[in-house]
PDB file of C-alpha atoms and ligand atoms in Angstrom:
ATOM      1  CA  UNK R   1      49.230  -8.772 114.480  1.00 94.00           C
ATOM      2  CA  UNK R   2      48.961  -7.553 110.902  1.00 98.00           C
ATOM      3  CA  UNK R   3      52.141  -6.375 109.223  1.00 98.00           C
ATOM      4  CA  UNK R   4      51.684  -2.860 107.868  1.00 98.00           C
ATOM      5  CA  UNK R   5      53.950  -1.156 105.329  1.00 98.00           C
ATOM      6  CA  UNK R   6      53.413   2.550 104.601  1.00 98.00           C
ATOM      7  CA  UNK R   7      54.442   4.255 101.347  1.00 98.00           C
ATOM      8  CA  UNK R   8      54.919   8.028 101.432  1.00 98.00           C
ATOM      9  CA  UNK R   9      56.571  10.744  99.384  1.00 96.00           C
ATOM     10  CA  UNK R  10      56.817  13.812 101.565  1.00 94.00           C
ATOM     11  CA  UNK R  11      55.605  15.399 104.766  1.00 96.00           C
ATOM     12  CA  UNK R  12      54.271  12.182 106.296  1.00 97.00           C
ATOM     13  CA  UNK R  13      51.545  13.566 108.537  1.00 98.00           C
ATOM     14  CA  UNK R  14      49.218  10.689 107.618  1.00 98.00           C
ATOM     15  CA  UNK R  15      51.996   8.195 108.239  1.00 98.00           C
ATOM     16  CA  UNK R  16      52.482   9.821 111.640  1.00 98.00           C
ATOM     17  CA  UNK R  17      48.752   9.524 112.390  1.00 98.00           C
ATOM     18  CA  UNK R  18      48.955   5.771 111.702  1.00 98.00           C
ATOM     19  CA  UNK R  19      52.233   5.290 113.617  1.00 98.00           C
ATOM     20  CA  UNK R  20      50.889   7.122 116.635  1.00 97.00           C
ATOM     21  CA  UNK R  21      47.592   5.183 116.586  1.00 98.00           C
ATOM     22  CA  UNK R  22      49.633   1.959 116.577  1.00 98.00           C
ATOM     23  CA  UNK R  23      51.729   3.208 119.480  1.00 96.00           C
ATOM     24  CA  UNK R  24      48.577   4.114 121.444  1.00 97.00           C
ATOM     25  CA  UNK R  25      47.202   0.599 120.867  1.00 97.00           C
ATOM     26  CA  UNK R  26      44.334   1.842 118.679  1.00 97.00           C
ATOM     27  CA  UNK R  27      45.506  -0.237 115.733  1.00 98.00           C
ATOM     28  CA  UNK R  28      46.221  -3.892 116.343  1.00 95.00           C
ATOM     29  CA  UNK R  29      49.073  -4.070 113.915  1.00 97.00           C
ATOM     30  CA  UNK R  30      52.762  -3.475 113.521  1.00 98.00           C
ATOM     31  CA  UNK R  31      54.346  -0.999 111.133  1.00 98.00           C
ATOM     32  CA  UNK R  32      57.233  -3.049 109.736  1.00 98.00           C
ATOM     33  CA  UNK R  33      58.517  -0.376 107.373  1.00 98.00           C
ATOM     34  CA  UNK R  34      58.117   2.985 105.716  1.00 98.00           C
ATOM     35  CA  UNK R  35      59.054   3.097 102.038  1.00 98.00           C
ATOM     36  CA  UNK R  36      59.781   6.493 100.492  1.00 98.00           C
ATOM     37  CA  UNK R  37      60.444   7.226  96.830  1.00 97.00           C
ATOM     38  CA  UNK R  38      62.922  10.067  97.364  1.00 96.00           C
ATOM     39  CA  UNK R  39      65.644  11.141  99.747  1.00 97.00           C
ATOM     40  CA  UNK R  40      65.238  13.613 102.582  1.00 95.00           C
ATOM     41  CA  UNK R  41      61.520  13.270 103.245  1.00 96.00           C
ATOM     42  CA  UNK R  42      59.967  14.527 106.454  1.00 97.00           C
ATOM     43  CA  UNK R  43      58.188  11.161 106.633  1.00 97.00           C
ATOM     44  CA  UNK R  44      61.563   9.353 107.027  1.00 97.00           C
ATOM     45  CA  UNK R  45      62.571  11.599 109.914  1.00 97.00           C
ATOM     46  CA  UNK R  46      59.289  10.813 111.629  1.00 96.00           C
ATOM     47  CA  UNK R  47      59.689   7.067 111.068  1.00 97.00           C
ATOM     48  CA  UNK R  48      63.126   7.144 112.643  1.00 95.00           C
ATOM     49  CA  UNK R  49      61.639   8.873 115.702  1.00 95.00           C
ATOM     50  CA  UNK R  50      59.228   5.936 116.003  1.00 96.00           C
ATOM     51  CA  UNK R  51      61.955   3.348 115.438  1.00 97.00           C
ATOM     52  CA  UNK R  52      60.303   2.225 112.199  1.00 98.00           C
ATOM     53  CA  UNK R  53      62.759   1.031 109.509  1.00 98.00           C
ATOM     54  CA  UNK R  54      62.921   3.325 106.476  1.00 98.00           C
ATOM     55  CA  UNK R  55      63.524   2.005 102.959  1.00 98.00           C
ATOM     56  CA  UNK R  56      64.464   4.749 100.511  1.00 98.00           C
ATOM     57  CA  UNK R  57      63.933   3.726  96.905  1.00 98.00           C
ATOM     58  CA  UNK R  58      65.024   6.886  95.171  1.00 97.00           C
ATOM     59  CA  UNK R  59      63.062   7.090  91.929  1.00 96.00           C
ATOM     60  CA  UNK R  60      65.625   9.414  90.369  1.00 95.00           C
ATOM     61  CA  UNK R  61      68.295   6.693  90.655  1.00 95.00           C
ATOM     62  CA  UNK R  62      66.459   4.284  88.326  1.00 97.00           C
ATOM     63  CA  UNK R  63      66.525   4.245  84.524  1.00 96.00           C
ATOM     64  CA  UNK R  64      62.719   4.190  84.385  1.00 95.00           C
ATOM     65  CA  UNK R  65      59.450   3.318  86.076  1.00 96.00           C
ATOM     66  CA  UNK R  66      59.734  -0.426  85.377  1.00 96.00           C
ATOM     67  CA  UNK R  67      63.084  -0.759  87.154  1.00 98.00           C
ATOM     68  CA  UNK R  68      61.867   1.336  90.071  1.00 98.00           C
ATOM     69  CA  UNK R  69      58.696  -0.742  90.414  1.00 98.00           C
ATOM     70  CA  UNK R  70      60.715  -3.967  90.341  1.00 98.00           C
ATOM     71  CA  UNK R  71      62.808  -2.777  93.247  1.00 98.00           C
ATOM     72  CA  UNK R  72      59.701  -1.578  95.082  1.00 98.00           C
ATOM     73  CA  UNK R  73      58.019  -4.947  94.601  1.00 98.00           C
ATOM     74  CA  UNK R  74      61.135  -6.761  95.780  1.00 98.00           C
ATOM     75  CA  UNK R  75      61.332  -4.584  98.908  1.00 98.00           C
ATOM     76  CA  UNK R  76      57.639  -5.089  99.609  1.00 98.00           C
ATOM     77  CA  UNK R  77      58.088  -8.835  99.192  1.00 98.00           C
ATOM     78  CA  UNK R  78      60.894  -8.855 101.744  1.00 98.00           C
ATOM     79  CA  UNK R  79      58.612  -7.093 104.245  1.00 98.00           C
ATOM     80  CA  UNK R  80      55.702  -9.525 103.682  1.00 98.00           C
ATOM     81  CA  UNK R  81      52.961  -6.975 104.377  1.00 98.00           C
ATOM     82  CA  UNK R  82      49.368  -7.896 105.200  1.00 98.00           C
ATOM     83  CA  UNK R  83      48.436  -4.300 104.420  1.00 98.00           C
ATOM     84  CA  UNK R  84      50.069  -1.583 102.312  1.00 98.00           C
ATOM     85  CA  UNK R  85      49.033   1.979 103.157  1.00 98.00           C
ATOM     86  CA  UNK R  86      49.550   4.740 100.598  1.00 98.00           C
ATOM     87  CA  UNK R  87      49.849   7.841 102.770  1.00 98.00           C
ATOM     88  CA  UNK R  88      50.704  10.752 100.519  1.00 96.00           C
ATOM     89  CA  UNK R  89      52.485   8.466  98.061  1.00 97.00           C
ATOM     90  CA  UNK R  90      52.660  10.589  94.927  1.00 94.00           C
ATOM     91  CA  UNK R  91      53.056   7.860  92.295  1.00 94.00           C
ATOM     92  CA  UNK R  92      50.599   5.531  90.637  1.00 93.00           C
ATOM     93  CA  UNK R  93      51.399   1.974  91.728  1.00 96.00           C
ATOM     94  CA  UNK R  94      52.168  -0.404  88.883  1.00 96.00           C
ATOM     95  CA  UNK R  95      49.693  -3.152  88.053  1.00 97.00           C
ATOM     96  CA  UNK R  96      52.054  -5.964  89.017  1.00 97.00           C
ATOM     97  CA  UNK R  97      52.126  -4.753  92.639  1.00 98.00           C
ATOM     98  CA  UNK R  98      48.400  -4.033  92.665  1.00 98.00           C
ATOM     99  CA  UNK R  99      47.695  -7.572  91.435  1.00 97.00           C
ATOM    100  CA  UNK R 100      50.028  -9.169  93.958  1.00 98.00           C
ATOM    101  CA  UNK R 101      48.356  -7.308  96.825  1.00 98.00           C
ATOM    102  CA  UNK R 102      44.732  -7.149  95.638  1.00 97.00           C
ATOM    103  CA  UNK R 103      42.382  -5.916  98.394  1.00 98.00           C
ATOM    104  CA  UNK R 104      45.374  -5.310 100.666  1.00 98.00           C
ATOM    105  CA  UNK R 105      46.326  -1.780  99.562  1.00 98.00           C
ATOM    106  CA  UNK R 106      44.558   1.326 100.856  1.00 98.00           C
ATOM    107  CA  UNK R 107      44.969   4.967  99.867  1.00 98.00           C
ATOM    108  CA  UNK R 108      43.928   8.278 101.422  1.00 98.00           C
ATOM    109  CA  UNK R 109      42.684  10.939  99.013  1.00 98.00           C
ATOM    110  CA  UNK R 110      41.744  14.539  99.878  1.00 98.00           C
ATOM    111  CA  UNK R 111      38.285  14.676  98.271  1.00 98.00           C
ATOM    112  CA  UNK R 112      34.964  12.879  98.461  1.00 98.00           C
ATOM    113  CA  UNK R 113      35.526  10.392  95.648  1.00 98.00           C
ATOM    114  CA  UNK R 114      34.454   9.894  92.912  1.00 98.00           C
ATOM    115  CA  UNK R 115      34.673  13.702  92.784  1.00 98.00           C
ATOM    116  CA  UNK R 116      38.096  15.179  92.066  1.00 98.00           C
ATOM    117  CA  UNK R 117      40.452  12.205  91.656  1.00 98.00           C
ATOM    118  CA  UNK R 118      44.109  12.768  90.808  1.00 97.00           C
ATOM    119  CA  UNK R 119      46.318  15.712  91.632  1.00 96.00           C
ATOM    120  CA  UNK R 120      45.278  18.921  93.423  1.00 97.00           C
ATOM    121  CA  UNK R 121      41.925  17.601  94.613  1.00 98.00           C
ATOM    122  CA  UNK R 122      41.408  20.634  96.852  1.00 98.00           C
ATOM    123  CA  UNK R 123      42.078  23.060  93.979  1.00 98.00           C
ATOM    124  CA  UNK R 124      39.686  21.056  91.773  1.00 98.00           C
ATOM    125  CA  UNK R 125      36.979  21.288  94.472  1.00 98.00           C
ATOM    126  CA  UNK R 126      37.369  25.077  94.738  1.00 98.00           C
ATOM    127  CA  UNK R 127      37.401  25.472  90.980  1.00 98.00           C
ATOM    128  CA  UNK R 128      34.170  23.493  90.706  1.00 98.00           C
ATOM    129  CA  UNK R 129      32.546  25.499  93.497  1.00 98.00           C
ATOM    130  CA  UNK R 130      31.339  22.615  95.685  1.00 98.00           C
ATOM    131  CA  UNK R 131      30.098  23.489  99.186  1.00 98.00           C
ATOM    132  CA  UNK R 132      31.224  20.243 100.826  1.00 98.00           C
ATOM    133  CA  UNK R 133      34.435  18.298 100.336  1.00 98.00           C
ATOM    134  CA  UNK R 134      36.425  15.912 102.505  1.00 98.00           C
ATOM    135  CA  UNK R 135      38.581  12.827 102.343  1.00 99.00           C
ATOM    136  CA  UNK R 136      38.220   9.231 101.255  1.00 98.00           C
ATOM    137  CA  UNK R 137      40.041   6.080 102.287  1.00 98.00           C
ATOM    138  CA  UNK R 138      39.664   3.433  99.599  1.00 98.00           C
ATOM    139  CA  UNK R 139      41.070   0.141  98.433  1.00 98.00           C
ATOM    140  CA  UNK R 140      43.419   0.560  95.501  1.00 98.00           C
ATOM    141  CA  UNK R 141      42.582  -0.906  92.125  1.00 97.00           C
ATOM    142  CA  UNK R 142      44.241  -0.307  88.773  1.00 95.00           C
ATOM    143  CA  UNK R 143      42.461   2.991  88.123  1.00 95.00           C
ATOM    144  CA  UNK R 144      43.299   6.398  89.611  1.00 95.00           C
ATOM    145  CA  UNK R 145      41.584   6.820  92.991  1.00 97.00           C
ATOM    146  CA  UNK R 146      38.838   4.507  91.762  1.00 97.00           C
ATOM    147  CA  UNK R 147      38.773   1.513  94.150  1.00 98.00           C
ATOM    148  CA  UNK R 148      36.012   0.603  96.639  1.00 98.00           C
ATOM    149  CA  UNK R 149      35.442   3.258  99.325  1.00 98.00           C
ATOM    150  CA  UNK R 150      36.133   2.239 102.926  1.00 98.00           C
ATOM    151  CA  UNK R 151      35.170   5.476 104.634  1.00 98.00           C
ATOM    152  CA  UNK R 152      34.761   9.177 104.027  1.00 98.00           C
ATOM    153  CA  UNK R 153      34.691  12.285 106.195  1.00 98.00           C
ATOM    154  CA  UNK R 154      33.192  15.569 105.022  1.00 98.00           C
ATOM    155  CA  UNK R 155      34.117  19.198 105.677  1.00 98.00           C
ATOM    156  CA  UNK R 156      32.433  22.446 104.584  1.00 98.00           C
ATOM    157  CA  UNK R 157      34.017  24.515 101.841  1.00 98.00           C
ATOM    158  CA  UNK R 158      33.966  28.166 102.928  1.00 98.00           C
ATOM    159  CA  UNK R 159      33.556  31.176 100.649  1.00 97.00           C
ATOM    160  CA  UNK R 160      36.956  32.554 101.564  1.00 97.00           C
ATOM    161  CA  UNK R 161      38.855  29.245 101.246  1.00 98.00           C
ATOM    162  CA  UNK R 162      41.979  28.921  99.173  1.00 97.00           C
ATOM    163  CA  UNK R 163      43.545  25.518  98.380  1.00 97.00           C
ATOM    164  CA  UNK R 164      45.735  25.806 101.495  1.00 98.00           C
ATOM    165  CA  UNK R 165      42.946  26.485 104.008  1.00 98.00           C
ATOM    166  CA  UNK R 166      40.744  23.791 102.493  1.00 98.00           C
ATOM    167  CA  UNK R 167      43.642  21.305 102.478  1.00 98.00           C
ATOM    168  CA  UNK R 168      44.276  21.990 106.162  1.00 98.00           C
ATOM    169  CA  UNK R 169      40.610  21.416 107.107  1.00 98.00           C
ATOM    170  CA  UNK R 170      40.558  18.174 105.101  1.00 98.00           C
ATOM    171  CA  UNK R 171      43.906  17.007 106.512  1.00 98.00           C
ATOM    172  CA  UNK R 172      42.509  17.158 110.042  1.00 98.00           C
ATOM    173  CA  UNK R 173      39.844  14.631 108.970  1.00 98.00           C
ATOM    174  CA  UNK R 174      42.390  12.501 107.085  1.00 98.00           C
ATOM    175  CA  UNK R 175      44.250  11.981 110.339  1.00 98.00           C
ATOM    176  CA  UNK R 176      41.071  10.486 111.830  1.00 98.00           C
ATOM    177  CA  UNK R 177      39.920   8.553 108.770  1.00 98.00           C
ATOM    178  CA  UNK R 178      43.143   6.759 107.849  1.00 98.00           C
ATOM    179  CA  UNK R 179      43.920   5.262 111.295  1.00 98.00           C
ATOM    180  CA  UNK R 180      40.272   4.214 111.599  1.00 98.00           C
ATOM    181  CA  UNK R 181      40.328   2.406 108.253  1.00 98.00           C
ATOM    182  CA  UNK R 182      43.652   0.727 109.060  1.00 98.00           C
ATOM    183  CA  UNK R 183      42.293  -0.350 112.416  1.00 98.00           C
ATOM    184  CA  UNK R 184      39.173  -1.885 110.818  1.00 98.00           C
ATOM    185  CA  UNK R 185      41.343  -3.732 108.293  1.00 98.00           C
ATOM    186  CA  UNK R 186      43.608  -5.053 111.048  1.00 98.00           C
ATOM    187  CA  UNK R 187      40.566  -6.367 112.933  1.00 97.00           C
ATOM    188  CA  UNK R 188      39.399  -8.192 109.762  1.00 97.00           C
ATOM    189  CA  UNK R 189      36.210  -6.150 109.844  1.00 97.00           C
ATOM    190  CA  UNK R 190      36.122  -5.053 106.209  1.00 98.00           C
ATOM    191  CA  UNK R 191      34.434  -7.066 103.455  1.00 97.00           C
ATOM    192  CA  UNK R 192      34.385  -6.013  99.823  1.00 97.00           C
ATOM    193  CA  UNK R 193      31.132  -6.839  98.048  1.00 97.00           C
ATOM    194  CA  UNK R 194      31.479  -5.590  94.481  1.00 94.00           C
ATOM    195  CA  UNK R 195      32.081  -1.860  94.855  1.00 96.00           C
ATOM    196  CA  UNK R 196      30.749  -1.707  98.396  1.00 98.00           C
ATOM    197  CA  UNK R 197      32.894  -2.141 101.471  1.00 98.00           C
ATOM    198  CA  UNK R 198      30.944  -3.527 104.424  1.00 97.00           C
ATOM    199  CA  UNK R 199      32.078  -2.891 107.981  1.00 96.00           C
ATOM    200  CA  UNK R 200      31.418  -5.861 110.255  1.00 96.00           C
ATOM    201  CA  UNK R 201      30.154  -5.303 113.790  1.00 90.00           C
ATOM    202  CA  UNK R 202      32.887  -5.425 116.417  1.00 88.00           C
ATOM    203  CA  UNK R 203      31.028  -7.745 118.800  1.00 87.00           C
ATOM    204  CA  UNK R 204      29.130 -10.105 116.549  1.00 88.00           C
ATOM    205  CA  UNK R 205      31.468 -10.030 113.550  1.00 86.00           C
ATOM    206  CA  UNK R 206      28.344  -9.613 111.370  1.00 86.00           C
ATOM    207  CA  UNK R 207      26.995  -6.809 109.200  1.00 84.00           C
TER     208      UNK R 207
HETATM  209  C1  GRF N   1      47.369  14.267 101.915  1.00 81.76           C
HETATM  210  O1  GRF N   1      46.476  15.318 101.706  1.00 81.76           O
HETATM  211  C2  GRF N   1      46.891  13.027 101.207  1.00 81.76           C
HETATM  212  O2  GRF N   1      45.501  12.899 101.173  1.00 81.76           O
HETATM  213  C3  GRF N   1      47.393  13.251  99.817  1.00 81.76           C
HETATM  214  O3  GRF N   1      48.664  13.840  99.978  1.00 81.76           O
HETATM  215  C4  GRF N   1      48.709  14.519 101.233  1.00 81.76           C
HETATM  216  C5  GRF N   1      49.874  13.924 101.983  1.00 81.76           C
HETATM  217  O4  GRF N   1      50.098  14.538 103.221  1.00 81.76           O
HETATM  218  N1  GRF N   1      47.386  12.019  99.053  1.00 81.76           N
HETATM  219  P1  GRF N   1      51.079  13.869 104.281  1.00 81.76           P
HETATM  220  O5  GRF N   1      52.382  13.556 103.558  1.00 81.76           O
HETATM  221  O6  GRF N   1      50.428  12.640 104.825  1.00 81.76           O
HETATM  222  O7  GRF N   1      51.280  14.922 105.327  1.00 81.76           O
END
């Protein structure tokens, strides 16, 4: 069983999607901890309901990013994760952590990357006037939302959408995409070839 650690900053609906897929046996893995970067998150309440240990590393209690990242890396080390899932984690991970866990960190982003990386992806999509958007699960590299894409799900952008309605339509797909990507990782079915992530066949273990 793979050891999964989730990092979140707020509401935690993606964390919940992963936790519930684990509970239903759809992901062959164990969530050994939720790490949050602030106090009082909805994600922590949800983790407690699932009996998942919560580690609060309150960013505001550290003198700076370096000290915070050190503590985060130490906590991660103590949890010995096979996979780190960024599920609405609102900080850029430092390069030391990314290097330690190369090809073992995934992120969910609410756009079809490489379009609209960074903050307010839904607002960016509306501003640009695209007709299709969606979500992307990708491996994390040292850039912003720039690592190899594992899977994407698309949604239409409607003429009367505002950032809230579009975000809601995308979020529904996120809750399918993230557990699916985590499940594939836990079955050792993902291979990274350059920028391309290959999904191995369940039966044969081949492409
Ligand atoms: C999601 O839209 C995710 O893609 C983005 O932040 C949001 C987090 O939502 N990175 P939640 O905390 O998982 O409910």
